Each structure stands twice: as structure tokens, then as C-alpha cells.
Amino acid sequence: MEYTTQMEAARKGVVTREMEIVARKEGMDAEGLRKLMAEGKVVIPANKNHKSLDACGIGQGLRTKINVNLGVSNDCCNVEGELEKARLAVELGADAIMDLSCYGKTEEFRRRLVEMSPAAVGTVPVYDAVGFYEKELREITASEFLGLVEKHARDGVDFMTIHAAINRETAARFKKGERLTDIVSRGGSLLFAWMEMNDQENPFYEYYDEILDICREYDVTISLGDACRPGSVKDATDSSQIQELIVMGELAKRAWEKDVQVMIEGPGHMPLNEIASNMLLEKKLCHGAPFYVLGPLVTDIAPGYDHITAAIGGALAAASGADFLCYVTPAEHLRLPTLDDVKEGIIASRIAAHAADIAKGVPGARRWDDEMSAARRSLDWERMFELALDPEKARRYREESLPQDKSTCTMCGKMCAVRNMNQVMGGNTGGGR
């Protein structure tokens, strides 16, 4: 049976090759996965032109996935350096990589990333506009914005952030508010500025049907961007954020009418006590579509440690229903991340995702922890290193401080509770020798 998108196939009762791959990875029934995709509750971002892709599913009942942001900027335009970060991200288990390049002719990096990456690749076409057309922002036309959406789709991008929900009504509500940090979304701020300078509707909203036609042709998943995401804990859950979320729900239904897959992007910065209710609100207003969150960062005072603030919020968000976490590095709010920053961000995000999967009861999530606990009980150090999220760091820490009794560590030595319990439970009561 013929189909154009993964969602259309799912609705026609077809289990695609990508669905089979995802079902096998998740340890679930392929038919059950197909039904969730038909309902829009799971997406498989899989552009027809991304030939190196190893398909990955995002959504209800699946493992929480993580995304890594990369890309060149005006001050740091090193394509090879960003590709090295991409290779590291794949090696460390990232499920998706977003190219957030915002300077010059970005297509070289984007095309090379798509060519080499088995992880899904995402972009934000509006970032590319000023550099690609070599124009001032206000001079770029609606058709030129749409032309970049088609170009990115043709280049093999699997999902695109489209800030379509900041329409004139949403913008008017934002202007009536009293935000501490205004609009902190780069794409959202660009489109808000374009709308204000030209006194026109957001072209991504006005010509949304044309964007859907492009996405349908290449099977690009739309990630509805949250231009009004809170950039401080004070601004969380305000009227602008909720107004935009309502519009996102409407846009999600319009995408599904054309069999285009959709994710919803969310906050941002948010106090711990508001996270669970925000996840519920998104799922209600956006009809169960997969939810993709940046953090959320649960405090604003930790520059240099925002991978930790984001991991705290991300774990709670995912345990409460979020499906996809965007990593945050220690360099957030400060500079472009280095390789070491990328690693720290990925590890923190993977910890948050896995902790949430245990809480959600995702099949198989606890098995990994149980195996680690069994290795610790046996004082099997090699097995512990094999199971560690970061084996290199775990092994290095142990080798930097070796104990006299090699079965223990230098924290407790012969007073090691595990060692002593093993002896006692094994019938050896000879004084802990």
C-alpha cells in the first residue's frame, strides 16, 4: 500500500520498516506502536532523504529521548569542530542532533551532518534566513522563509522547529504582559521583530498549510516552537505561554489532517512545583502529541551548572509526561559549548531521562539499575564499569585512588558494608579479616 508519511502509513494499517526498527529497540509490539502513531502520540522523525538514519521513536510509552544542540555562529564558525561534537553526541547515545547554525552559508554543515548522523537531525529554518539571503531581517519575504523550509527538507532534515504559534493574537497578549525576560527564544524573537517591523502576520502561521505540504512531501516532523517559553522562573506559566500552547494544539490538529507528524516544544525555565501541571496541560491542550522540553531549568542562579538545573527539571518533566529532553550544557547562557561541555550536558540529560523512565515504568528501564546493583553486591568492578553510563570516568576515578583491599574502595576500605555483609551472610564471622 502506498503512503507518503509515517503517519499516513500508520493510519492505513501499514507497519513500516522504521516502525519495526523502533518497536524492536523499545521491546514493544509493532502493531501497538503503529496505533500510537496513527493517533499522533508517537512520532518517528525520518526524512526520506536522510539515508544514514537509524530510526528513533519519540512519544507515549517509549523511552525518554534526548537531543543535542550544535551549530556554527558568527563568533565561532568552525564546521569541523561542530562535526566533532556531533560524532561525540552519537557515541554518547544522543537520539537527535539539532543544527542551530545562525551564521553564513550553513548548508555545508547541515548536509554533512545529515550524511554522517544515524541520529535524527533537526533545524530551525528561520535562523538561516539572514545569512542565506544576505538581507536585513525586515526585507525577507514570506515566500523566502518558506523557501528555506523546503531547502532544509530537501537536504534531509528529519524535524524542524517552526514558530507558527506566535501569531498576531499571541504577540498582542505578550505585549500586554509584564515579563521579566520578554521573549528568549531566538527564533521567536526574530519572528516577533519581523512582524513588528512589517506590521504583518507571522508567515509561518499565515502560510502554515503550505509548510505542511512541504513537510508531507519529505516526511518532515514539525516541532512546533515555543516562542513564548519562559526565560526565567518568574515568567513561567504566564498568559503568553498558555496562549501560544492553545494555538499549538490547533496547529497540531491541522498537521494531522495532512498526515504530518508533530511534536510540541515547551519550557524553558520553571519552578519545580509548576512542572507536573505544565506537562498535564500540554498533553490536554495538544491532544497527546509528544512533548519536547528544554530543561526545564528550575532556578536562574547557576550559570556554569545549568546542566544540573536542567537535569533536575528534566527528570521531573519526563516523569510527569514529557517525551523528549533537549540537553543543556554547563556553558548555557555563557558561550558556545566545548567538547567537554557537550559531554557533561549529554550525561546529565541521559541521567534525567533514565531516572524518569524508571518512574514511568518504561519496560526494561529498571533492569539496567538492577544489574548494576548486582555487580556492586558482588564487588565486581569490571562489570560495574561496563554498566556505567560513563565507563571512562568511573574507571578513572577508581584508578586514581586504589585501596589496599582491591575488592573495596578508599572510602571505606575493610569497613566496606558490602564486603562485610558478603562475609557474614556467607558464614564467615572471623572478625572481618
Short mmCIF file of C-alpha atoms in Angstrom, two decimals, residues 14-192:
data_model
loop_
_atom_site.label_atom_id
_atom_site.label_comp_id
_atom_site.label_asym_id
_atom_site.label_seq_id
_atom_site.Cartn_x
_atom_site.Cartn_y
_atom_site.Cartn_z
CA VAL A 14 0.88 -0.30 7.40
CA VAL A 15 3.82 -1.15 9.69
CA THR A 16 6.82 0.50 8.03
CA ARG A 17 10.44 -0.58 8.24
CA GLU A 18 11.07 2.36 10.58
CA MET A 19 8.25 1.24 12.87
CA GLU A 20 9.71 -2.25 13.00
CA ILE A 21 13.14 -0.84 13.94
CA VAL A 22 11.67 1.35 16.69
CA ALA A 23 9.46 -1.43 18.06
CA ARG A 24 12.47 -3.73 18.28
CA LYS A 25 14.54 -1.08 20.09
CA GLU A 26 11.73 -0.36 22.54
CA GLY A 27 10.84 -4.01 23.15
CA MET A 28 7.23 -3.42 22.16
CA ASP A 29 4.68 -4.77 19.71
CA ALA A 30 4.95 -3.11 16.29
CA GLU A 31 1.18 -3.05 15.88
CA GLY A 32 0.80 -1.23 19.19
CA LEU A 33 3.38 1.31 18.05
CA ARG A 34 1.53 1.79 14.77
CA LYS A 35 -1.70 2.61 16.60
CA LEU A 36 0.02 5.23 18.76
CA MET A 37 1.49 6.82 15.63
CA ALA A 38 -1.90 6.87 13.94
CA GLU A 39 -3.21 8.84 16.94
CA GLY A 40 -0.29 11.30 16.85
CA LYS A 41 1.01 10.18 20.26
CA VAL A 42 4.31 8.86 18.86
CA VAL A 43 6.47 10.26 16.05
CA ILE A 44 9.36 8.77 14.09
CA PRO A 45 11.25 11.70 12.52
CA ALA A 46 12.52 10.16 9.28
CA ASN A 47 13.08 12.36 6.24
CA LYS A 48 13.10 10.31 3.04
CA ASN A 49 16.43 11.90 2.08
CA HIS A 50 18.24 11.03 5.35
CA LYS A 51 19.88 7.81 4.20
CA SER A 52 22.15 7.26 7.24
CA LEU A 53 19.25 7.43 9.74
CA ASP A 54 18.78 4.78 12.42
CA ALA A 55 15.09 5.37 13.15
CA CYS A 56 14.09 6.50 16.64
CA GLY A 57 10.62 6.91 18.16
CA ILE A 58 9.51 9.72 20.47
CA GLY A 59 6.32 9.69 22.49
CA GLN A 60 3.93 7.83 24.75
CA GLY A 61 5.17 4.59 26.29
CA LEU A 62 8.67 4.88 24.78
CA ARG A 63 11.99 5.61 26.45
CA THR A 64 12.57 9.31 27.07
CA LYS A 65 14.81 10.61 24.30
CA ILE A 66 17.43 13.37 24.36
CA ASN A 67 18.51 15.98 21.83
CA VAL A 68 21.89 17.72 21.46
CA ASN A 69 22.19 21.27 20.07
CA LEU A 70 25.14 22.15 17.83
CA GLY A 71 25.98 24.63 15.11
CA VAL A 72 28.21 27.49 13.98
CA SER A 73 27.82 31.11 14.99
CA ASN A 74 29.32 34.44 13.96
CA ASP A 75 31.94 34.27 16.71
CA CYS A 76 32.64 30.52 16.48
CA CYS A 77 32.41 29.40 12.87
CA ASN A 78 34.26 26.07 13.00
CA VAL A 79 32.45 23.45 10.93
CA GLU A 80 34.93 20.67 11.71
CA GLY A 81 34.72 21.39 15.42
CA GLU A 82 30.91 21.15 15.37
CA LEU A 83 31.04 17.89 13.41
CA GLU A 84 33.41 16.51 16.05
CA LYS A 85 30.80 17.38 18.67
CA ALA A 86 28.18 15.59 16.55
CA ARG A 87 30.31 12.45 16.41
CA LEU A 88 30.75 12.59 20.19
CA ALA A 89 26.99 13.04 20.65
CA VAL A 90 26.29 9.91 18.61
CA GLU A 91 28.96 7.98 20.51
CA LEU A 92 27.41 9.01 23.85
CA GLY A 93 23.93 7.91 22.84
CA ALA A 94 22.13 11.09 21.77
CA ASP A 95 18.87 10.32 19.98
CA ALA A 96 18.76 13.54 17.95
CA ILE A 97 21.01 16.42 16.95
CA MET A 98 19.76 19.91 16.17
CA ASP A 99 21.77 22.16 13.90
CA LEU A 100 21.21 25.66 15.31
CA SER A 101 23.68 27.34 12.97
CA CYS A 102 22.94 31.03 12.63
CA TYR A 103 25.79 32.45 10.59
CA GLY A 104 26.80 32.50 6.94
CA LYS A 105 26.09 29.74 4.45
CA THR A 106 25.03 26.97 6.79
CA GLU A 107 24.24 24.30 4.23
CA GLU A 108 27.74 22.73 4.26
CA PHE A 109 27.48 21.85 7.94
CA ARG A 110 23.82 20.79 7.64
CA ARG A 111 24.42 18.48 4.68
CA ARG A 112 27.50 16.89 6.21
CA LEU A 113 25.64 16.38 9.49
CA VAL A 114 22.75 14.63 7.72
CA GLU A 115 25.19 12.49 5.76
CA MET A 116 27.10 11.25 8.81
CA SER A 117 24.44 11.14 11.55
CA PRO A 118 22.45 8.00 12.39
CA ALA A 119 20.59 10.18 14.90
CA ALA A 120 17.62 12.26 13.75
CA VAL A 121 18.62 15.75 12.61
CA GLY A 122 16.62 18.89 13.35
CA THR A 123 16.96 22.53 12.30
CA VAL A 124 15.31 25.92 12.77
CA PRO A 125 14.98 27.37 9.24
CA VAL A 126 14.32 30.93 10.43
CA TYR A 127 17.88 31.02 11.88
CA ASP A 128 19.21 30.54 8.37
CA ALA A 129 17.30 33.37 6.73
CA VAL A 130 19.51 36.41 7.27
CA GLY A 131 22.74 34.65 6.30
CA PHE A 132 21.30 32.71 3.37
CA TYR A 133 19.60 35.64 1.67
CA GLU A 134 22.18 38.24 2.79
CA LYS A 135 19.38 40.63 3.67
CA GLU A 136 18.23 42.56 6.67
CA LEU A 137 15.55 40.66 8.59
CA ARG A 138 12.73 43.08 7.72
CA GLU A 139 13.43 42.68 3.99
CA ILE A 140 12.96 38.91 3.92
CA THR A 141 9.66 37.92 2.32
CA ALA A 142 7.21 35.25 3.39
CA SER A 143 7.99 33.21 0.28
CA GLU A 144 11.69 33.35 1.12
CA PHE A 145 11.03 31.99 4.62
CA LEU A 146 9.06 29.13 3.07
CA GLY A 147 11.81 28.57 0.53
CA LEU A 148 14.23 27.81 3.37
CA VAL A 149 11.78 25.31 4.88
CA GLU A 150 11.76 23.47 1.56
CA LYS A 151 15.53 23.68 1.22
CA HIS A 152 16.11 22.16 4.67
CA ALA A 153 13.57 19.44 3.89
CA ARG A 154 15.30 18.65 0.62
CA ASP A 155 18.64 18.45 2.46
CA GLY A 156 17.29 15.57 4.57
CA VAL A 157 16.35 17.24 7.86
CA ASP A 158 14.08 14.97 9.93
CA PHE A 159 12.36 17.58 12.09
CA MET A 160 12.13 21.36 12.03
CA THR A 161 11.28 23.87 14.70
CA ILE A 162 8.55 26.05 13.22
CA HIS A 163 7.49 29.01 15.39
CA ALA A 164 4.00 29.19 13.90
CA ALA A 165 2.04 29.74 17.12
CA ILE A 166 3.29 33.26 17.80
CA ASN A 167 0.61 34.83 15.62
CA ARG A 168 -0.62 38.39 15.95
CA GLU A 169 -3.05 37.44 18.70
CA THR A 170 -0.32 35.74 20.75
CA ALA A 171 2.03 38.67 20.15
CA ALA A 172 -0.64 41.13 21.31
CA ARG A 173 -1.11 39.19 24.53
CA PHE A 174 2.67 39.16 25.06
CA LYS A 175 2.84 42.94 24.67
CA LYS A 176 0.17 43.40 27.34
CA GLY A 177 2.12 41.31 29.83
CA GLU A 178 4.89 42.30 32.21
CA ARG A 179 7.56 39.69 31.62
CA LEU A 180 10.89 39.92 33.37
CA THR A 181 12.79 38.39 30.43
CA ASP A 182 10.49 39.12 27.45
CA ILE A 183 10.99 36.62 24.56
CA VAL A 184 14.12 34.49 24.98
CA SER A 185 13.53 32.14 22.04
CA ARG A 186 15.96 33.12 19.29
CA GLY A 187 13.55 32.10 16.51
CA GLY A 188 10.59 33.58 18.34
CA SER A 189 12.33 36.92 18.81
CA LEU A 190 13.28 37.07 15.13
CA LEU A 191 9.70 36.44 14.01
CA PHE A 192 8.24 38.85 16.56
#
